[in-house]
Short mmCIF file of C-alpha atoms in Angstrom, two decimals:
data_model
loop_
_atom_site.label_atom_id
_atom_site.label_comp_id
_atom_site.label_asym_id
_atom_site.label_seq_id
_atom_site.Cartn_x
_atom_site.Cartn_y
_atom_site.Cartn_z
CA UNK K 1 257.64 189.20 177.93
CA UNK K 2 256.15 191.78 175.68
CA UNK K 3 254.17 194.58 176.80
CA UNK K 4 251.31 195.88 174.70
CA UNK K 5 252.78 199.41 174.17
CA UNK K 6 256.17 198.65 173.84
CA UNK K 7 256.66 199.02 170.47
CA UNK K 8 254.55 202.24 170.71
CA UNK K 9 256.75 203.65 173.62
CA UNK K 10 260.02 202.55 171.88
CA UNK K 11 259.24 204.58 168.34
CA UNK K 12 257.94 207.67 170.13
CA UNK K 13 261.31 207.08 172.25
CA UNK K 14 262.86 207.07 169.53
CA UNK K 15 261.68 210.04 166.98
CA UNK K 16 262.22 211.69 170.49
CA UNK K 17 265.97 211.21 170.92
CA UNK K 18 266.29 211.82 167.03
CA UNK K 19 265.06 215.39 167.14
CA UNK K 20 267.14 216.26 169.64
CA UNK K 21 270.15 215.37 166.99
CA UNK K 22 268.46 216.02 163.83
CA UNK K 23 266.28 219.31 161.99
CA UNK K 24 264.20 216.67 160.86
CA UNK K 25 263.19 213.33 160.96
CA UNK K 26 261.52 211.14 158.73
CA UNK K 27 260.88 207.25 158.59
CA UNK K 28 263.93 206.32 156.86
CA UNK K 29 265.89 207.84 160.29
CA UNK K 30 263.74 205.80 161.94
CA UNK K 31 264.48 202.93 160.23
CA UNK K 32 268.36 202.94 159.87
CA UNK K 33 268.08 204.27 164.68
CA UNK K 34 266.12 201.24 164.87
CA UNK K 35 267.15 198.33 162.68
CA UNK K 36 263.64 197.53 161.66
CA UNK K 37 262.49 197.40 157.99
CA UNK K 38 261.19 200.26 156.02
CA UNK K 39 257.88 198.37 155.97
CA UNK K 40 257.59 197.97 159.27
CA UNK K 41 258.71 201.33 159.89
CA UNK K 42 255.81 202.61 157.73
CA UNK K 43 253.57 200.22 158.94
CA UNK K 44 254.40 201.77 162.86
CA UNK K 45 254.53 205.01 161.56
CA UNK K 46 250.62 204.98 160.09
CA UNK K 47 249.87 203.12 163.71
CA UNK K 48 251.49 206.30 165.39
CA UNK K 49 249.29 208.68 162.87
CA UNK K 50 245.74 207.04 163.74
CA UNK K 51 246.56 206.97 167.45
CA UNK K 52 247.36 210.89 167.10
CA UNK K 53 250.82 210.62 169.11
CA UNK K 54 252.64 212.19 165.49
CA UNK K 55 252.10 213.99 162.48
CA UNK K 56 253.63 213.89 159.48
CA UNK K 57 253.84 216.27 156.52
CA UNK K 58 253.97 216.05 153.08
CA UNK K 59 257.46 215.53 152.57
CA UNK K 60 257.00 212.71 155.57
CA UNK K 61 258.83 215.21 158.40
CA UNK K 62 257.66 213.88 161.54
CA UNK K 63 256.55 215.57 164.18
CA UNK K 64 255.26 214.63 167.54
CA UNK K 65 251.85 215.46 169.19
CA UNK K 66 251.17 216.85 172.69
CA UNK K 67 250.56 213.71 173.66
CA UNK K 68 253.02 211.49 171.47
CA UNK K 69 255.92 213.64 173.13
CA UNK K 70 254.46 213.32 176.54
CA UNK K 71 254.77 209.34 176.18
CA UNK K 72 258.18 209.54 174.57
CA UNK K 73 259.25 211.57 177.36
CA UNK K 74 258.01 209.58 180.09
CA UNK K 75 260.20 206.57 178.46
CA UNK K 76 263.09 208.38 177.43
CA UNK K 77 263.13 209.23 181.42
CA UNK K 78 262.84 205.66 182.42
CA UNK K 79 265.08 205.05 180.33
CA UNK K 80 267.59 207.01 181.55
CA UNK K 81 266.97 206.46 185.28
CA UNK K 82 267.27 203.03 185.13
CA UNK K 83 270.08 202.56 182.86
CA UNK K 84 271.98 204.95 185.30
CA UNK K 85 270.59 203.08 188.28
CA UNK K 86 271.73 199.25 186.82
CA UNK K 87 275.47 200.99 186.03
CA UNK K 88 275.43 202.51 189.81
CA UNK K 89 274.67 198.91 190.90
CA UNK K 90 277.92 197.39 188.75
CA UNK K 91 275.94 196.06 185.76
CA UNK K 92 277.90 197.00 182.84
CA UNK K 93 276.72 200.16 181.08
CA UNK K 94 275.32 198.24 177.51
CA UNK K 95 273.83 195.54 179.61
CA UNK K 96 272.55 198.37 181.50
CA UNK K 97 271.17 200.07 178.45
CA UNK K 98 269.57 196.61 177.15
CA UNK K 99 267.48 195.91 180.51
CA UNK K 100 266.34 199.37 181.05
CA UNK K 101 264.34 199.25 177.52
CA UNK K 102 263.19 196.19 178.85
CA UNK K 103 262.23 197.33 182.57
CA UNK K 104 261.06 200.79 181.33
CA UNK K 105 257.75 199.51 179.39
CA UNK K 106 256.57 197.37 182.54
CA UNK K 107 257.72 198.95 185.57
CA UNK K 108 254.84 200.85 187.86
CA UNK K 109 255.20 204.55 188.41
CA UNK K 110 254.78 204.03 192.04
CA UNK K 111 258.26 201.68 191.95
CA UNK K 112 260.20 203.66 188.89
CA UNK K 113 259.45 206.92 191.47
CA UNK K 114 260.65 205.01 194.41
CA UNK K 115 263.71 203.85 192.38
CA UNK K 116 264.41 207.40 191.50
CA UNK K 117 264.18 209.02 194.66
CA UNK K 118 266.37 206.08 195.82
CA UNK K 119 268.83 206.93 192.93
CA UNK K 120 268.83 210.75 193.91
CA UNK K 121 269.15 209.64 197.90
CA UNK K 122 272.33 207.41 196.92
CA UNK K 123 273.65 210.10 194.48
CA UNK K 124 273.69 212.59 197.41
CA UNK K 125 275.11 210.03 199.94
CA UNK K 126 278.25 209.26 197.34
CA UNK K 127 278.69 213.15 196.56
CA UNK K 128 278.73 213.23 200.68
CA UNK K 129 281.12 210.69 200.87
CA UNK K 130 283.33 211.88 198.37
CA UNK K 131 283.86 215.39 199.84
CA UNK K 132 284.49 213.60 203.15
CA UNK K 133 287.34 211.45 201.80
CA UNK K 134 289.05 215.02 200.48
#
């Protein structure tokens, strides 16, 4: 099923997790993270622009807003929590990876923040559990 900000979430995600590794990031980076075309890139890019989640210069650096960051932030945390959650549970880690970007654009906050204090309750039980075993 496709939700009507995925593709929105998963670019901000995205420009995200490249500026951590990168000075700077332009639509071509984009592109080649991604897969997509560099049409389609653009085409997402301009999208992102009008909305006012990035900005981009004029040698095409990109740069996320207050807001664009917030969004790619809130995913990129999903994300994460649920990819880690899904490997906890057995699933292996790229299937893992695969249904988290899935999960993470349709999931409620009130059951991702259950699912996360759950994660953090089970973390400390196994740490627990661990020591005991020593």
């Amino acid at each position: 099923m496709y939700h009507k900000g995925e593709s929105v979430e998963d670019y901000l995600e995205t420009i995200l997790i490249l500026t951590r590794s990168m000075p700077a990031v332009r639509s071509i980076d984009v592109a080649h993270e991604t897969g997509y075309t560099k049409p389609s890139v653009s085409v997402a890019m301009k999208n992102l622009r009008q909305k006012e989640y990035i900005v981009m210069d004029e040698e095409g650096y990109i740069r996320l807003t207050e807001t664009g960051r917030a969004i790619a932030e809130k995913t990129y945390e999903r994300h994460i929590v649920l990819s880690k959650l899904l490997v906890s549970l057995g699933v292996p880690e790229e299937t893992a990876s695969a249904d988290a970007c899935k999960i993470e654009h349709v999931i409620s906050d009130a059951t991702f923040d259950a699912l996360k204090q759950h994660g953090k309750r089970y973390a400390s039980i196994s740490k627990e559990e661990k020591e005991n075993e020593i």
